[in-house]
Short mmCIF file of C-alpha atoms in Angstrom, two decimals:
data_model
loop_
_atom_site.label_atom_id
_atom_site.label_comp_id
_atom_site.label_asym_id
_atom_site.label_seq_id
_atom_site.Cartn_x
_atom_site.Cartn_y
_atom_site.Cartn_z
CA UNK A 557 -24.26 0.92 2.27
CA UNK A 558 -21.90 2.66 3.82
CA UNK A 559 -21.31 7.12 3.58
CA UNK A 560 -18.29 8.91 4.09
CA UNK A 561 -18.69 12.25 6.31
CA UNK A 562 -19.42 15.38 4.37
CA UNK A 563 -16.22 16.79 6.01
CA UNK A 564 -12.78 14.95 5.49
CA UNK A 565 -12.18 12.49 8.53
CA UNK A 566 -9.36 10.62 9.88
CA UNK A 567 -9.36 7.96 12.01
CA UNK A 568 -6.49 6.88 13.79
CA UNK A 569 -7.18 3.54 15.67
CA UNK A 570 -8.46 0.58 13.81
CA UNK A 571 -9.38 -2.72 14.83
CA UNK A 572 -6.31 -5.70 13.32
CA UNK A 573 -6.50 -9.20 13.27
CA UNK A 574 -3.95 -10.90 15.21
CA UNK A 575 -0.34 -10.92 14.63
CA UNK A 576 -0.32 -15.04 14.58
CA UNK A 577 -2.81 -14.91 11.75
CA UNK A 578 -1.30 -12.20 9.85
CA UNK A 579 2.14 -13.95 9.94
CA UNK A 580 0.13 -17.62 8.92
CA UNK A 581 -1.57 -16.02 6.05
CA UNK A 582 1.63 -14.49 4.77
CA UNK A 583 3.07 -17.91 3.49
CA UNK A 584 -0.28 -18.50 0.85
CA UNK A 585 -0.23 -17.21 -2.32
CA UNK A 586 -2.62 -14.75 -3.37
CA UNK A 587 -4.77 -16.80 -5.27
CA UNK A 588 -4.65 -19.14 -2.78
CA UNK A 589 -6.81 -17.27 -0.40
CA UNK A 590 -8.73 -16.24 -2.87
CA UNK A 591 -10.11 -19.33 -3.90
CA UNK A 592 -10.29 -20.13 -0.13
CA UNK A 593 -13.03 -17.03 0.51
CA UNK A 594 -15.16 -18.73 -2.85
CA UNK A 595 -13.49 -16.36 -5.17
CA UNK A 596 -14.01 -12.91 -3.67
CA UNK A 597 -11.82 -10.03 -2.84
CA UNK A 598 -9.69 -9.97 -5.55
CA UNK A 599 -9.19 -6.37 -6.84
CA UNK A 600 -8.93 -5.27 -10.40
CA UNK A 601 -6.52 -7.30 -12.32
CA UNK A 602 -4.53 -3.83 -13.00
CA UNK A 603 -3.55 -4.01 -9.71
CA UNK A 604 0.13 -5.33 -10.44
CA UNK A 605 3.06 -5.28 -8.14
CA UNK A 606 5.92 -2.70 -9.98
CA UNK A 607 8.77 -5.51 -9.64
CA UNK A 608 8.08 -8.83 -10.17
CA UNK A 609 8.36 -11.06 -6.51
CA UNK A 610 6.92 -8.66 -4.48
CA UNK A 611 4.61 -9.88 -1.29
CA UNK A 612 2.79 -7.86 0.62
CA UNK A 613 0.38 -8.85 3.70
CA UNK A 614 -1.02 -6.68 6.51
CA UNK A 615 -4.06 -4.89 7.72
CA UNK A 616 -5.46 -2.28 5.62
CA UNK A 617 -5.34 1.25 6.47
CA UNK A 618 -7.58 2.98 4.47
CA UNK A 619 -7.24 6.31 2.30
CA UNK A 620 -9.50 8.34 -0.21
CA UNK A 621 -8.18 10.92 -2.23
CA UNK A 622 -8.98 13.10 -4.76
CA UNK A 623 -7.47 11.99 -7.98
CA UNK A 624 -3.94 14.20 -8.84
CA UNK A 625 -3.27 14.86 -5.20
CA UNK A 626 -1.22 13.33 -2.38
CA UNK A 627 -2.25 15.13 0.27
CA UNK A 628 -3.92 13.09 2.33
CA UNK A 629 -1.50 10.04 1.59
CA UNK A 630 0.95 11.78 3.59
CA UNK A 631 -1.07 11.82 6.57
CA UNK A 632 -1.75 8.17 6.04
CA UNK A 633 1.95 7.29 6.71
CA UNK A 634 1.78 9.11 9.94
CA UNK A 635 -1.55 7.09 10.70
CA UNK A 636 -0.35 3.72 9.59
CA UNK A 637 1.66 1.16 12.25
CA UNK A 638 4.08 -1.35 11.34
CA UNK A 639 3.23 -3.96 9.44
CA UNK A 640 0.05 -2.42 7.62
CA UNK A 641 -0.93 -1.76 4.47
CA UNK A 642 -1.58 1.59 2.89
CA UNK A 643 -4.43 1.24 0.14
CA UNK A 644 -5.26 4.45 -1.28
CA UNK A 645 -8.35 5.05 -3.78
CA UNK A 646 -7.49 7.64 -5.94
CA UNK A 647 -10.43 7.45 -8.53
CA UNK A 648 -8.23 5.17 -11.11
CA UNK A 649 -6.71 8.33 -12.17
CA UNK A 650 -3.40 6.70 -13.84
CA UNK A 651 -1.90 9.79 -15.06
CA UNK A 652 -0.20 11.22 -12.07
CA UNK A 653 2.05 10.08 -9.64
CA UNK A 654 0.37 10.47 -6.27
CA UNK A 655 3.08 8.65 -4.60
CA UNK A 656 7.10 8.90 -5.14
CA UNK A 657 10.46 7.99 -3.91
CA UNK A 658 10.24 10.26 -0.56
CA UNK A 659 7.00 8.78 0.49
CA UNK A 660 8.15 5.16 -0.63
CA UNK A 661 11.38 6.07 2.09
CA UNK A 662 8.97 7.60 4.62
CA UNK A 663 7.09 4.71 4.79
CA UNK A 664 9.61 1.83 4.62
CA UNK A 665 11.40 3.56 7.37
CA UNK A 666 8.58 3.52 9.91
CA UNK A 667 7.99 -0.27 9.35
CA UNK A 668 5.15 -0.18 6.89
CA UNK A 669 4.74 -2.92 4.79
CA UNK A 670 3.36 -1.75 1.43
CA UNK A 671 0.64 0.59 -0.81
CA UNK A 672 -1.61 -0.78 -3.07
CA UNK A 673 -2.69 2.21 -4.77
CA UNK A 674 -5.82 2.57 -7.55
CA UNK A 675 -3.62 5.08 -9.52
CA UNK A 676 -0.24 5.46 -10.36
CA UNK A 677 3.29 5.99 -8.42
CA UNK A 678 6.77 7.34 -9.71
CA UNK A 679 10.19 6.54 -8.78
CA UNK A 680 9.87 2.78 -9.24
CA UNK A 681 13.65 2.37 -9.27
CA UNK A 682 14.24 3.70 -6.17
CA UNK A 683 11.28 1.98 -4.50
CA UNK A 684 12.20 -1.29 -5.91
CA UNK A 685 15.87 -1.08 -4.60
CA UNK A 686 14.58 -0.20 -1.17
CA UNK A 687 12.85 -3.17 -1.04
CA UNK A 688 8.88 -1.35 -0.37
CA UNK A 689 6.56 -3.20 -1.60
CA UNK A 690 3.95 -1.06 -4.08
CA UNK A 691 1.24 -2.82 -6.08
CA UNK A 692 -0.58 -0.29 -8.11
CA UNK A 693 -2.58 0.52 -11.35
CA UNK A 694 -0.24 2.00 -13.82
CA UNK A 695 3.57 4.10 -13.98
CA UNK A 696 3.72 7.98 -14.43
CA UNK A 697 6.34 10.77 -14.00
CA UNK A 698 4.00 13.69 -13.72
CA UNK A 699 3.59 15.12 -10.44
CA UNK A 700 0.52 15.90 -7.76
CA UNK A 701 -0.37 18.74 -6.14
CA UNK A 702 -1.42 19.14 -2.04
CA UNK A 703 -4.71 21.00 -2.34
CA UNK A 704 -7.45 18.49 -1.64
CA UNK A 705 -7.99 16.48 2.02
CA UNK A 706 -9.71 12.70 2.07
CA UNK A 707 -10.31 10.09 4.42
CA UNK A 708 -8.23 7.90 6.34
CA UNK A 709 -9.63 4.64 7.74
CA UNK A 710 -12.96 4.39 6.20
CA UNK A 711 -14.66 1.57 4.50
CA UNK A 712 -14.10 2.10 0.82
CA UNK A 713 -14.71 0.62 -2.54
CA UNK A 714 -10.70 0.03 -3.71
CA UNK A 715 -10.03 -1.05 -7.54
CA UNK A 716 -13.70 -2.91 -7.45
CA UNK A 717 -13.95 -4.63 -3.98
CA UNK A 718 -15.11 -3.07 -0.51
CA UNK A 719 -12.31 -2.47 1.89
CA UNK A 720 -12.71 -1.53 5.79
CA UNK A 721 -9.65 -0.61 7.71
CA UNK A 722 -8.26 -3.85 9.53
CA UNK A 723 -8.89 -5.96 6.69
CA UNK A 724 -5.59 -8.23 5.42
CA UNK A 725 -4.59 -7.20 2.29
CA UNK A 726 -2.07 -10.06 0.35
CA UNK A 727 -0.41 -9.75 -2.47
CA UNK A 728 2.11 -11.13 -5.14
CA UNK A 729 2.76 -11.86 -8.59
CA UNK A 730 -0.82 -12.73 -9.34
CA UNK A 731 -2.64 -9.27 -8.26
CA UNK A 732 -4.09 -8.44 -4.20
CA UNK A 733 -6.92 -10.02 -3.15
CA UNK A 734 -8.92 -8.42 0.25
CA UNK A 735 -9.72 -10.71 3.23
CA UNK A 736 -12.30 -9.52 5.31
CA UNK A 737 -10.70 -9.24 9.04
CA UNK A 738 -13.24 -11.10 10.48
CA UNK A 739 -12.88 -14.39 7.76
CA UNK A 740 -8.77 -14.12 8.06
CA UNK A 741 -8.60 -16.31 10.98
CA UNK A 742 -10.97 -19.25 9.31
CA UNK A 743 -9.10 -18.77 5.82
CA UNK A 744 -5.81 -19.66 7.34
CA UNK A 745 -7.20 -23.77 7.77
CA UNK A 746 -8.52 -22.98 4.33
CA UNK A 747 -5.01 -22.77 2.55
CA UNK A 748 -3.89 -25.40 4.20
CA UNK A 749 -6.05 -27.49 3.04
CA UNK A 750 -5.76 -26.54 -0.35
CA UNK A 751 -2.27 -26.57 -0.19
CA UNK A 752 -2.43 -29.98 1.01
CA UNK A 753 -4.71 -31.32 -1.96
CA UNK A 754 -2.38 -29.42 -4.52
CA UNK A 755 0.84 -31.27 -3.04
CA UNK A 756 -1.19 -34.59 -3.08
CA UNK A 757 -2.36 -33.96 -6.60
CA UNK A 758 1.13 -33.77 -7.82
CA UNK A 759 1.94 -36.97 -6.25
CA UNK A 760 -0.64 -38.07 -7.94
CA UNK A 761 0.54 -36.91 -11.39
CA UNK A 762 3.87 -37.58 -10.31
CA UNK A 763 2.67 -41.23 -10.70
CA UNK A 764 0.70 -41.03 -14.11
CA UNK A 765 -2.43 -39.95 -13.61
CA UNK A 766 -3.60 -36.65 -14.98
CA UNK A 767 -6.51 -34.07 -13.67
CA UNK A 768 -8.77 -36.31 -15.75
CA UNK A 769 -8.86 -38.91 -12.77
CA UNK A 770 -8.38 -36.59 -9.85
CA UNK A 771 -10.58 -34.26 -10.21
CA UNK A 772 -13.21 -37.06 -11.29
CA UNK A 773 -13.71 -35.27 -15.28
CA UNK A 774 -15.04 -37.85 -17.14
CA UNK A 775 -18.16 -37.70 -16.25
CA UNK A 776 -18.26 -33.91 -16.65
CA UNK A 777 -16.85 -34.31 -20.40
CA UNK A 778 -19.69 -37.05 -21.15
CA UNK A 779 -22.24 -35.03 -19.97
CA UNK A 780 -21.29 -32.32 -22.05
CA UNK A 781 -21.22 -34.36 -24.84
CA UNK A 782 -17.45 -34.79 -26.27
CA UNK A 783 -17.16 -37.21 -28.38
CA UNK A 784 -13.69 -39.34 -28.78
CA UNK A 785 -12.54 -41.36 -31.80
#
C-alpha cells in the first residue's frame, strides 16, 4: 500500500502513455472501457460532468488537498501539461467550492483538458461557456481558503478507485472511469472489439432477432427456472 510523505510533496514529471493511444481511447465511451478492463476503475457514480456532453481524456495529474482549501490546486495547474487531467481528492467535502471560474480560465488557457474533482466547484456557467471540461461531486457557492499544502502527483485513492499520476482518465455522460497507464495501450483493441460486436448486434436486431438469440439466453432463463405459458 502505498504512503504519502509526512511533508507535502510535489512532483513535477510523470510518466504518460503515448499520445497515439490517448487520442485512440478518446473516441470510446466511458463505459466502454470500463467493461473492457472487467469492470474496474470506475469512480463513484457522483462523479457527474456539470453540463451534459462533456468528454474528457488525458493522463492524470494527481492532487490531495485538504477539504475547504484550494491551495494546492493552484499549483497543480502550473504542474499539469497540455492535454492532462487534473483529479483532485478533496476528502468528498461537497460544501465548498475548491475550484471557480479563474482557475477553470487558468487552466483552459494553458491547454489542460479537464478536473475531475471529489468535491465541489463554483462558477459552472462560466466554465461551461468556456468549454473546460469539469466532472465533479456536487455544486456550491461558498468559498475556500489558501491555508493548507497537499500533494501533487502521488498515487491516491480518488472518489473510491486508486489513481497514480500518468493514468488516462475518460469521461462523459455516464461518470469517469480510471485506466491504469500501463493497460491503456491493450484496452484500445478492447473497444474495438466491443464496439464491433455492439454494431453487429444491431444488425442483428435490425433483422428480428432480439438479445434472447444473441447473447445465447435461453438456456440461462431455463436453468433458472422461468416458466412460460
Amino acid at each position: 500500500m502505498y504512503s504519502r510523505p509526512l511533508t507535502p510533496h510535489v512532483i513535477r514529471t510523470i510518466r504518460r502513455p503515448p499520445a497515439e493511444v490517448i487520442k485512440a481511447l478518446s473516441r470510446f465511451d466511458a463505459a466502454h472501457a470500463h467493461e473492457g478492463l472487467g469492470q474496474r476503475g470506475a469512480m463513484h457514480s457522483r462523479i457527474k460532468p456539470i453540463a451534459p456532453g462533456m468528454r474528457v481524456c488525458g493522463p492524470a495529474v494527481t492532487v490531495w488537498s485538504p477539504p475547504s482549501d484550494d491551495l494546492i490546486l493552484q499549483k497543480a495547474i502550473e504542474v499539469a501539461q497540455p492535454g492532462d487531467v487534473i483529479v483532485a481528492e478533496v476528502g468528498g467535502d461537497t460544501e465548498a467550492g475548491v475550484w471557480g471560474e479563474i482557475m477553470s480560465y487558468a487552466a483552459h488557457t494553458r491547454g489542460i483538458a479537464g478536473l475531475v474533482v471529489n468535491g465541489s466547484v463554483r462558477d459552472v456557467r462560466a466554465t461551461r461557456e468556456m468549454g473546460f471540461a469539469i466532472f465533479a461531486a456536487g455544486i456550491c457557492m461558498k468559498g475556500t481558503g489558501k491555508d493548507h499544502l497537499g500533494y501533487v502527483n502521488h498515487p491516491m485513492s480518488c472518489a473510491g478507485v486508486l489513481v497514480h499520476p500518468g493514468d488516462v482518465i475518460l469521461g462523459d455522460d455516464d461518470g469517469v472511469v480510471v485506466i491504469p497507464r500501463e493497460e491503456a495501450e491493450g484496452l484500445v483493441e478492447i473497444c474495438r472489439n466491443r464496439e464491433k460486436r455492439e454494431e453487429e448486434w444491431k444488425a442483428l436486431i435490425r433483422a428480428g432477432k432480439t438479445s434472447m438469440d444473441f447473447q445465447n439466453l435461453r438456456p440461462l432463463f431455463a436453468s433458472k427456472g422461468l416458466i412460460e405459458e
